[in-house]
Short mmCIF file of C-alpha atoms and ligand atoms in Angstrom, two decimals:
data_model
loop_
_atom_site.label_atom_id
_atom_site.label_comp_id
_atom_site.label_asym_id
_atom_site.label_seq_id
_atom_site.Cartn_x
_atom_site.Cartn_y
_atom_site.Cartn_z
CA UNK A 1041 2.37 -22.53 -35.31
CA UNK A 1042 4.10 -22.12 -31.54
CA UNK A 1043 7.27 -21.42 -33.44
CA UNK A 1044 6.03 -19.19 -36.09
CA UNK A 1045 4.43 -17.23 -32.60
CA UNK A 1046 8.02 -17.32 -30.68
CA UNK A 1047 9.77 -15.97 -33.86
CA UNK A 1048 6.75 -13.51 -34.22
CA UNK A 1049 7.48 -12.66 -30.61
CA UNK A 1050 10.99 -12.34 -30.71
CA UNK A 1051 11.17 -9.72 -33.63
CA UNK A 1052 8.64 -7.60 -32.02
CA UNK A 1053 10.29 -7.66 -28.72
CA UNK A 1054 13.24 -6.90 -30.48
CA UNK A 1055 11.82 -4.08 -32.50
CA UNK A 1056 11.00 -2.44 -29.14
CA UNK A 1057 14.41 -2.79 -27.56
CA UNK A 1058 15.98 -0.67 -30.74
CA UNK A 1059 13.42 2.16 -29.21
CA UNK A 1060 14.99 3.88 -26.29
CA UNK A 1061 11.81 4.66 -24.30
CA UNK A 1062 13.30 6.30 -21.45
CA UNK A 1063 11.69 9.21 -19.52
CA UNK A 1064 14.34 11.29 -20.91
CA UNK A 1065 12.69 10.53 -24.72
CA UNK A 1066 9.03 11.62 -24.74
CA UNK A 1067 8.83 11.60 -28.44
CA UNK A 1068 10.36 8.00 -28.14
CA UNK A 1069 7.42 7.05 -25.67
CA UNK A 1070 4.70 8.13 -28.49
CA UNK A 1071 6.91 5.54 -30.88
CA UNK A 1072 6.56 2.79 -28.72
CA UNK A 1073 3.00 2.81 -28.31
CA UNK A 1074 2.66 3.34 -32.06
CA UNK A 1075 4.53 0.16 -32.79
CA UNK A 1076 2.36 -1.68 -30.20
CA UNK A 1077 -0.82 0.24 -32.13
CA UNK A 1078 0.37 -1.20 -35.59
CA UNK A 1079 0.11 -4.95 -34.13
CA UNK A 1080 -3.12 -4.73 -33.17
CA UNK A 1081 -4.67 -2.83 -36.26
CA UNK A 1082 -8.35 -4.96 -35.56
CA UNK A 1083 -9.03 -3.89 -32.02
CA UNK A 1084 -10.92 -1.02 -30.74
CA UNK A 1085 -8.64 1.18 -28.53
CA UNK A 1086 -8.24 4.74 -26.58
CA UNK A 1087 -5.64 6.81 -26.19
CA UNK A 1088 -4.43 8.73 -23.10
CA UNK A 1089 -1.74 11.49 -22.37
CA UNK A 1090 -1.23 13.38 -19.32
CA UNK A 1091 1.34 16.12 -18.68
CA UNK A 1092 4.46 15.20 -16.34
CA UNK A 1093 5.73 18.01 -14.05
CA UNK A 1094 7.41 19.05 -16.90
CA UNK A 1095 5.39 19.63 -19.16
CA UNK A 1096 6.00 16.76 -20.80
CA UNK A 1097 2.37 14.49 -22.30
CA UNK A 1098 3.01 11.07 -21.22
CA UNK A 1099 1.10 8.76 -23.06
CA UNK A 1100 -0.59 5.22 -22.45
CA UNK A 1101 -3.07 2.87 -24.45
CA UNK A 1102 -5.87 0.72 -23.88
CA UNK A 1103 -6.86 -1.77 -26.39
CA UNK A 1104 -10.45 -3.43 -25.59
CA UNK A 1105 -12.38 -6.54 -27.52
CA UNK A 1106 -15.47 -4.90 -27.61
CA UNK A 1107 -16.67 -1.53 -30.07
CA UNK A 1108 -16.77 0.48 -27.00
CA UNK A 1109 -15.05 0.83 -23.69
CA UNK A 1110 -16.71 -1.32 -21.67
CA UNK A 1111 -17.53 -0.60 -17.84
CA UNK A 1112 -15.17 -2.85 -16.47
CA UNK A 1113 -13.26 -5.42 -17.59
CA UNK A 1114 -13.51 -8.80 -16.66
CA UNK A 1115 -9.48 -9.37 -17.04
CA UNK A 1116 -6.94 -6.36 -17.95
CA UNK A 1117 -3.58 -6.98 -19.08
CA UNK A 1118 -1.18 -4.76 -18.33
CA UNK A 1119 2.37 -3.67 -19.79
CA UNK A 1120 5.04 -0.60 -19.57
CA UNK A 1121 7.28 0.05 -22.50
CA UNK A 1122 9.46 2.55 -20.83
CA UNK A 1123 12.62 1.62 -19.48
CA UNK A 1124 15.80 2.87 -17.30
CA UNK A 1125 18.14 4.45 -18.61
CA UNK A 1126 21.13 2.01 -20.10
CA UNK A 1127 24.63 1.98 -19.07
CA UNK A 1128 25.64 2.11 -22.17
CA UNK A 1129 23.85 2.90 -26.02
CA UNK A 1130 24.78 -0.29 -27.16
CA UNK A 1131 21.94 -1.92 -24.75
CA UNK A 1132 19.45 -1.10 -27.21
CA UNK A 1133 20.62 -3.39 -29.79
CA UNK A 1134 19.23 -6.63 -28.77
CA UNK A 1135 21.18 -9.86 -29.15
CA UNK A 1136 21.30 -13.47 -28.67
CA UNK A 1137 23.35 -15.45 -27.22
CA UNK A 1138 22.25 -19.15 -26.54
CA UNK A 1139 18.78 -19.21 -24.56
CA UNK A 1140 19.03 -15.31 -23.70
CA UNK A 1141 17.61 -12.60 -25.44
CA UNK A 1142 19.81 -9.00 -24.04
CA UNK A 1143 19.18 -5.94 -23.99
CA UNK A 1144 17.74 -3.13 -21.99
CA UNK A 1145 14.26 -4.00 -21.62
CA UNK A 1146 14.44 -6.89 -22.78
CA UNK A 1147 13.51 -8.56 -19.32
CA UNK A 1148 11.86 -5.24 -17.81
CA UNK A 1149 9.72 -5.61 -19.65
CA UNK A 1150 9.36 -5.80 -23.24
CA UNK A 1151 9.37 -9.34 -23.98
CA UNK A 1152 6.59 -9.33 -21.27
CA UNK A 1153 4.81 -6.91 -23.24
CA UNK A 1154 5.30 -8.38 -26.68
CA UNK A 1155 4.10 -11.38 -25.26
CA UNK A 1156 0.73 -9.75 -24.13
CA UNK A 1157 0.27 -8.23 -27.30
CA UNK A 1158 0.57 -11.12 -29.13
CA UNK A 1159 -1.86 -13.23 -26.97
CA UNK A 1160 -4.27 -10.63 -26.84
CA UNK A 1161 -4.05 -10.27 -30.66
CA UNK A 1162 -4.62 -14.06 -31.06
CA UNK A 1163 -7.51 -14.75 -28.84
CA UNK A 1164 -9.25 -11.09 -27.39
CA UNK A 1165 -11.46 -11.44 -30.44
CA UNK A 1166 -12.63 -15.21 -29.45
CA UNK A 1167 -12.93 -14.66 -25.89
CA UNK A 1168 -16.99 -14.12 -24.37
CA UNK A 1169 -16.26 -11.45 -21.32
CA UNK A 1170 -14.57 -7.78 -21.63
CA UNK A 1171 -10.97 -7.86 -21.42
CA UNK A 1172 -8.17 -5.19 -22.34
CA UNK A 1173 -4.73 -4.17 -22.95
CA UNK A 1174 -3.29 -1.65 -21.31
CA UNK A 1175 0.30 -0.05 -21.87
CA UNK A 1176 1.69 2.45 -20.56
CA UNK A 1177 5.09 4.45 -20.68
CA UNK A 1178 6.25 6.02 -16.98
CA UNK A 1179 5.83 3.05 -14.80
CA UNK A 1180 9.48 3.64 -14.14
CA UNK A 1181 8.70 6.60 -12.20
CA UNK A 1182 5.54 4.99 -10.24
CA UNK A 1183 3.02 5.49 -12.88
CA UNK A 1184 1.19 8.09 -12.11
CA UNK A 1185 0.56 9.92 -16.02
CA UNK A 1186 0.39 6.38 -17.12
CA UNK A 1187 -1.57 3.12 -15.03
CA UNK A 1188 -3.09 5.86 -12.24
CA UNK A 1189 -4.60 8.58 -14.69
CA UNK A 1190 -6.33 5.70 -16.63
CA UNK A 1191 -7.71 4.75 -13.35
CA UNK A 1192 -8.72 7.91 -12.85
CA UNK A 1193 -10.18 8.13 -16.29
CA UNK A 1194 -12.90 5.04 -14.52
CA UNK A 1195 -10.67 2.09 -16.42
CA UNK A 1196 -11.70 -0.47 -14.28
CA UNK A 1197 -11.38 -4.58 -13.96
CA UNK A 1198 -12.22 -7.33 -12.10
CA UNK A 1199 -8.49 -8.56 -12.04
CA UNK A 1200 -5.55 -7.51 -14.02
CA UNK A 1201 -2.19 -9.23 -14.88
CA UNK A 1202 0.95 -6.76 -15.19
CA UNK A 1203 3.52 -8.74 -17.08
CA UNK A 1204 6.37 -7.59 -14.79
CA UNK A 1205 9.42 -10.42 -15.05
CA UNK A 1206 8.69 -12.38 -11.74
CA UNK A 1207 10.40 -15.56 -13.36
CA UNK A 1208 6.88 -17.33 -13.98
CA UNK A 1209 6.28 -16.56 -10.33
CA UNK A 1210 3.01 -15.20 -9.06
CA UNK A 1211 3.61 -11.59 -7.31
CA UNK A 1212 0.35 -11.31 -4.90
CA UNK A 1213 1.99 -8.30 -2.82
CA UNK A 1214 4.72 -5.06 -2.40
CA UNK A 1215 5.84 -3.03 -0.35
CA UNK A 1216 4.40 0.66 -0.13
CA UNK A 1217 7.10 3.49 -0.23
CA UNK A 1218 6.84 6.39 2.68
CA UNK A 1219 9.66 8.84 2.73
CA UNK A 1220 10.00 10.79 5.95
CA UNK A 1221 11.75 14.18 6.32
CA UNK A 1222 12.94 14.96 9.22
CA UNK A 1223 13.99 18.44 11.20
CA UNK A 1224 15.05 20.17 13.62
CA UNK A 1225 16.04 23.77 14.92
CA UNK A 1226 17.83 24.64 18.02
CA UNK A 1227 19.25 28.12 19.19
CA UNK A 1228 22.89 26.34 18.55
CA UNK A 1229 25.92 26.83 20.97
CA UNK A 1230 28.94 26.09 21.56
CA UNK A 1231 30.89 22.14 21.54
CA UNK A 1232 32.57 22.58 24.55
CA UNK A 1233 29.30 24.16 26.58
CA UNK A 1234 26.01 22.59 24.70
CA UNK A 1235 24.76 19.00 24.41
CA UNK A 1236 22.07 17.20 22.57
CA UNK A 1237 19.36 19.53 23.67
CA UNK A 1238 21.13 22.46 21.86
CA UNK A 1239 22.27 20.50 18.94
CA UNK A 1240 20.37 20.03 16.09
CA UNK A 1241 22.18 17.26 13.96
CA UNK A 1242 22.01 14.98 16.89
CA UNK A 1243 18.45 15.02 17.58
CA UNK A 1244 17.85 13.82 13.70
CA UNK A 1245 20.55 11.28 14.03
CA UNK A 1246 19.13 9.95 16.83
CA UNK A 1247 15.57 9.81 15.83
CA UNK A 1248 16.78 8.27 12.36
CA UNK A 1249 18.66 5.08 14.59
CA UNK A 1250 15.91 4.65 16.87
CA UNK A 1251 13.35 4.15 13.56
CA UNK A 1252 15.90 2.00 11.65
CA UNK A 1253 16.16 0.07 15.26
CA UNK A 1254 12.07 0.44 15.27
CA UNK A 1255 11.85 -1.15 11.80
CA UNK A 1256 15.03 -2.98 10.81
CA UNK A 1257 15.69 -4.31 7.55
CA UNK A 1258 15.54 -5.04 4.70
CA UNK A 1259 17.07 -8.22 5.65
CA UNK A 1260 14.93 -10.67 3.09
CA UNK A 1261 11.99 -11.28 5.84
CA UNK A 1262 8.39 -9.83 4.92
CA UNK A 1263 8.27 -6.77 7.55
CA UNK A 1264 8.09 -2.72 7.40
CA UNK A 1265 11.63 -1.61 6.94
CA UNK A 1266 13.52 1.78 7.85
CA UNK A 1267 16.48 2.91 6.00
CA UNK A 1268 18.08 6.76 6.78
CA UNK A 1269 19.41 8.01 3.30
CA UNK A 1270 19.87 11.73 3.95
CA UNK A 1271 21.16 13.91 7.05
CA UNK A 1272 22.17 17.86 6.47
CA UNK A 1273 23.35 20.38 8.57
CA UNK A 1274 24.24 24.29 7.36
CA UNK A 1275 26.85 24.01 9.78
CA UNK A 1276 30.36 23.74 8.73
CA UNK A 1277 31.88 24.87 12.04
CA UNK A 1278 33.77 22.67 14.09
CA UNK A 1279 33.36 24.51 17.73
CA UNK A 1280 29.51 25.30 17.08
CA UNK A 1281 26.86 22.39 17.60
CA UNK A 1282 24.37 23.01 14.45
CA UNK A 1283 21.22 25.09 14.89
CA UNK A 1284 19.59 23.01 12.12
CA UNK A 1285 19.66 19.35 10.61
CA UNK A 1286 17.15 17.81 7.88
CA UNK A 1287 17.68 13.98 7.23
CA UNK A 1288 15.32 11.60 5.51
CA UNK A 1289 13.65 8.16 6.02
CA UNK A 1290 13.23 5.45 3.46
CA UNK A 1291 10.39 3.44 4.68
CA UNK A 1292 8.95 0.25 2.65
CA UNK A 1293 6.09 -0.69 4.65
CA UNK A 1294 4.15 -4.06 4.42
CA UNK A 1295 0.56 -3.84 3.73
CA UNK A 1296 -0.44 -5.08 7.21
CA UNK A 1297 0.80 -2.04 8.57
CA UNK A 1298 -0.78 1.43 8.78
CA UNK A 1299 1.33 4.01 7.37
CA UNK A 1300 0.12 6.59 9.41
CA UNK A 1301 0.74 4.34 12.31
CA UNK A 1302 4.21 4.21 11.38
CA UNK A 1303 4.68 7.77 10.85
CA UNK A 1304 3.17 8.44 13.77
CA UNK A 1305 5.48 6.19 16.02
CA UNK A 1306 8.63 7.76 14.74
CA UNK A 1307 7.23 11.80 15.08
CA UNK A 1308 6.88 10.35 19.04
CA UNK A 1309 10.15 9.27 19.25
CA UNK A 1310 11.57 12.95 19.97
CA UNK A 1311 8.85 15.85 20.08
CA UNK A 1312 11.50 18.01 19.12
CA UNK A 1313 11.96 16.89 15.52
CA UNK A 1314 9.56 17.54 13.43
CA UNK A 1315 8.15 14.63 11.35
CA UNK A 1316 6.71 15.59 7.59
CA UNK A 1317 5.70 13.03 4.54
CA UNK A 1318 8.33 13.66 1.42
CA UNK A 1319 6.82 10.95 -0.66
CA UNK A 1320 4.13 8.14 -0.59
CA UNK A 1321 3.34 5.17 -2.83
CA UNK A 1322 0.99 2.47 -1.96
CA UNK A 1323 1.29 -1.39 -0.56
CA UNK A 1324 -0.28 -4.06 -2.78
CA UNK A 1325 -2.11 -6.84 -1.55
CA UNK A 1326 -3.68 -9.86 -3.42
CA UNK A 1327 -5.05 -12.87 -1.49
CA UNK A 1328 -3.61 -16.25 -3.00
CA UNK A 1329 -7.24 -17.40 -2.15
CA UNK A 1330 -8.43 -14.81 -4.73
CA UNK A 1331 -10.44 -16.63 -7.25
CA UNK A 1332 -8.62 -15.44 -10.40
CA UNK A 1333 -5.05 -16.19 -8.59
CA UNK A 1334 -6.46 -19.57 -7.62
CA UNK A 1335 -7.23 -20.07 -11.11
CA UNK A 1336 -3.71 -18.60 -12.12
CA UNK A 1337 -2.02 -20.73 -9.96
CA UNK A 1338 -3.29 -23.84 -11.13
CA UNK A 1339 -2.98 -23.15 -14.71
CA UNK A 1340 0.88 -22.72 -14.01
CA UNK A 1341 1.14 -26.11 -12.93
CA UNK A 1342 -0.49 -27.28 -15.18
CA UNK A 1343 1.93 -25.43 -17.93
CA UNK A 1344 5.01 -26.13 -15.99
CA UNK A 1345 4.04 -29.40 -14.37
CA UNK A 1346 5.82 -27.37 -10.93
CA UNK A 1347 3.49 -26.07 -8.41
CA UNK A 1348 3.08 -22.23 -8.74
CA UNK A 1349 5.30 -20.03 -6.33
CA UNK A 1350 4.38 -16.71 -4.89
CA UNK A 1351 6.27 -13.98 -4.74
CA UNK A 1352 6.68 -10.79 -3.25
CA UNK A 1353 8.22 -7.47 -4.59
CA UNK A 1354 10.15 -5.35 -2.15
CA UNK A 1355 9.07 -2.10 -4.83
CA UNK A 1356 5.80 -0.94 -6.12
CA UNK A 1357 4.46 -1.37 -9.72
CA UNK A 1358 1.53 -0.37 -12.00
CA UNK A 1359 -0.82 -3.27 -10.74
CA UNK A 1360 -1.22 -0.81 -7.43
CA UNK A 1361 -2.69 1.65 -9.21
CA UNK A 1362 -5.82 -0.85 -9.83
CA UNK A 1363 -5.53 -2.78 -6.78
CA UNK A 1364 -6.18 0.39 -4.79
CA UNK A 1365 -8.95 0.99 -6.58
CA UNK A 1366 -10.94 -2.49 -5.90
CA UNK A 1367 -9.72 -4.71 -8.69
CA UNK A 1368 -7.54 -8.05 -7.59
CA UNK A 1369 -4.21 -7.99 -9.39
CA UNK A 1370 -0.88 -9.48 -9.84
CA UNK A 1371 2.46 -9.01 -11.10
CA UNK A 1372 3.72 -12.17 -13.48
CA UNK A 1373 5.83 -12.50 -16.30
CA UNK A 1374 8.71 -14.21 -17.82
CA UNK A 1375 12.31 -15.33 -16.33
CA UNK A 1376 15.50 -13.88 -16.60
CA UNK A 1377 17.97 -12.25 -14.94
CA UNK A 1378 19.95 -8.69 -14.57
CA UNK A 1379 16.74 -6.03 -13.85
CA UNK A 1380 17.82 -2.45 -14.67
CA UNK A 1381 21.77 -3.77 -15.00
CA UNK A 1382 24.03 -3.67 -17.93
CA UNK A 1383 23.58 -7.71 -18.47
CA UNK A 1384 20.11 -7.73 -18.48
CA UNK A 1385 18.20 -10.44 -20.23
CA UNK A 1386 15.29 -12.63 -21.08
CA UNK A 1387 14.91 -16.92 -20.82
CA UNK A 1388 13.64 -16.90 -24.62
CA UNK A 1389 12.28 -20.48 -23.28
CA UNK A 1390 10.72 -18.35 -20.72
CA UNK A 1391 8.08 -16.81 -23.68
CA UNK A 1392 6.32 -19.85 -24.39
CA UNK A 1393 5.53 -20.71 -21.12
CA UNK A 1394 4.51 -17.54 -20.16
CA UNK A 1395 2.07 -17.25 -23.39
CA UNK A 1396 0.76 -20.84 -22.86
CA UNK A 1397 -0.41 -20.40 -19.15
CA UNK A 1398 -1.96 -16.43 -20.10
CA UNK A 1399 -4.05 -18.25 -22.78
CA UNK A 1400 -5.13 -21.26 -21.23
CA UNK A 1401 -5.87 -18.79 -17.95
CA UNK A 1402 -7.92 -16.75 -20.14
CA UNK A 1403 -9.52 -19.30 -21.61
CA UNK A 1404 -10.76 -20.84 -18.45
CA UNK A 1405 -12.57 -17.75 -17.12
CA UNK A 1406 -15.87 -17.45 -16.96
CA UNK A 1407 -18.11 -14.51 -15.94
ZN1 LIG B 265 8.93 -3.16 -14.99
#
């Protein structure tokens, strides 16, 4: 029976590798989520699409154990079938070689996903309380047409599991993304007259070392980190000081911290630059005292016989999009190794774990 599961598994996750799901593909996106729709031909479900800036509909599922949608669900499972682009076409024919399944997505995350689908298959129907499946296709590109509109469209849960690959670790927490522009305007001058006050490019420079001094990092400890990607000038004259300079911020702020705070602190550094938000995305915070993660963590050592780790992710993923709205959540999935590179793979070992702590987890809750 386990085997006949894994093999089940395996040729599902790799009949989603062969589809390259990237953003670039929407048709490819609709084919995903029909495959996933053919597995699970006895469930109730709804469909969502939402146009991109493009134009483009994006589209995302949710499967549900019940004949209707209920109001919430008691646990929500969560998957993206999209992936990154791959370095090269031949990363969409899976293969195997010894323990490791490769491919691209084959760790991020469509094992993860096949995984969900089959232990939602298996036991949704058995199980007492409300729970769903939820897949989307742009979490690659924060989610927002995918995880956030069905937020918006009142999907709601008590807790929700995104099977990102956190090697069988539980991720309780990320970062939040805030990207600063900064400018500045002077009247200009000339090198040999006119200092800082006259030059624009300096003023941004300056501001963007005093935040990266402000908020150093990333440097592997849990903190609010500043990284300067981006400085400009129109100036191309040697013997002029420039009359204008935009640069940029890359902020990945902790969810202790107030991003307004922190945006705040930085526009005070010099008056003179002007301080604006380019882009935002939200921190994610679990407790490891929630009762749902207690329960998680227990069931993995039970599974593993190791005590459960947690884990946090220096990026965002879909599970923000619910946390924000109320629900607990975590990111946990399978092991391997080489996210969004050209080796990327999946611990096939990995699979059975991962479905044998989701179903005695869902097992064991209770209403
Ligand atoms: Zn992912």
């Amino acid at each position: 029976m386990q085997n006949q599961r894994n093999k089940k598994i395996l040729d599902l996750t790799r009949r989603l590798i062969r589809i390259s799901s990237t953003k670039e593909k929407p048709d490819a996106l609709h084919r995903v989520l029909n495959l996933a729709k053919k597995e699970l031909p006895n469930y109730s479900y709804q469909e969502f699409s939402r146009k991109d800036q493009k134009g483009e509909l994006i589209p995302s599922i949710l499967f549900f154990n019940k004949q209707n949608r209920p109001d919430k669900f008691r646990i929500l499972l969560h998957g993206h079938l999209d992936v990154v682009l791959a370095q090269d076409k031949k990363q969409f024919i899976p293969f195997l070689k010894g323990s490791r399944l490769y491919g691209r997505g084959a760790l991020d995350m469509k094992s993860g996903a096949a995984i969900l689908i089959s232990v939602f298959k298996d036991l949704a129907k058995e199980l007492p309380y409300p729970i769903g499946l939820s897949l989307t296709t742009d979490e690659e590109i924060g989610g927002l047409n995918g995880a956030k509109y069905q937020v918006e469209r009142g999907v709601k849960a008590d807790f929700v599991i995104s099977g990102e690959p956190t090697n069988l670790k539980i991720g309780n927490r990320h970062k939040g993304l805030l990207t600063l522009e900064l400018s500045a305007n002077t009247q200009g001058g000339h090198t040999a007259y006119d200092g800082e006050d006259k030059n624009a490019l300096f003023q941004v420079l300056r501001v963007q070392l005093l935040a990266a001094q402000m908020y150093p990092g990333p440097d592997g400890i849990w903190r609010t980190t500043c990284s300067p990607t981006i400085i400009t000038t129109t100036n191309r004259a040697n013997n002029i000081v420039p009359a204008d300079a935009m640069g940029r911020l890359s902020i990945r702020w902790i969810p202790q911290d107030d991003p307004n705070m922190i945006q705040n602190n930085i526009a005070k550094i010099d008056k003179r630059v002007l301080v604006k938000r380019f882009s935002f995305g939200e921190a994610h915070f679990t407790s490891s005292r929630h009762p749902d993660v207690i329960l998680l963590s227990k069931t993995v050592k039970l599974v593993t016989k190791k005590p459960a780790l947690f884990f946090a992710l220096p990026h965002g993923s879909d599970v923000q999009h619910w946390t924000n709205a109320d629900a607990g959540g975590v990111d946990f999935g399978i092991c391997g190794a080489g996210l969004h590179a050209e080796h990327e793979y999946a611990e096939i070992e990995s699979f059975r774990q991962y479905a044998d702590i989701l179903e005695a987890f869902l097992r064991s809750i209770h209403l």
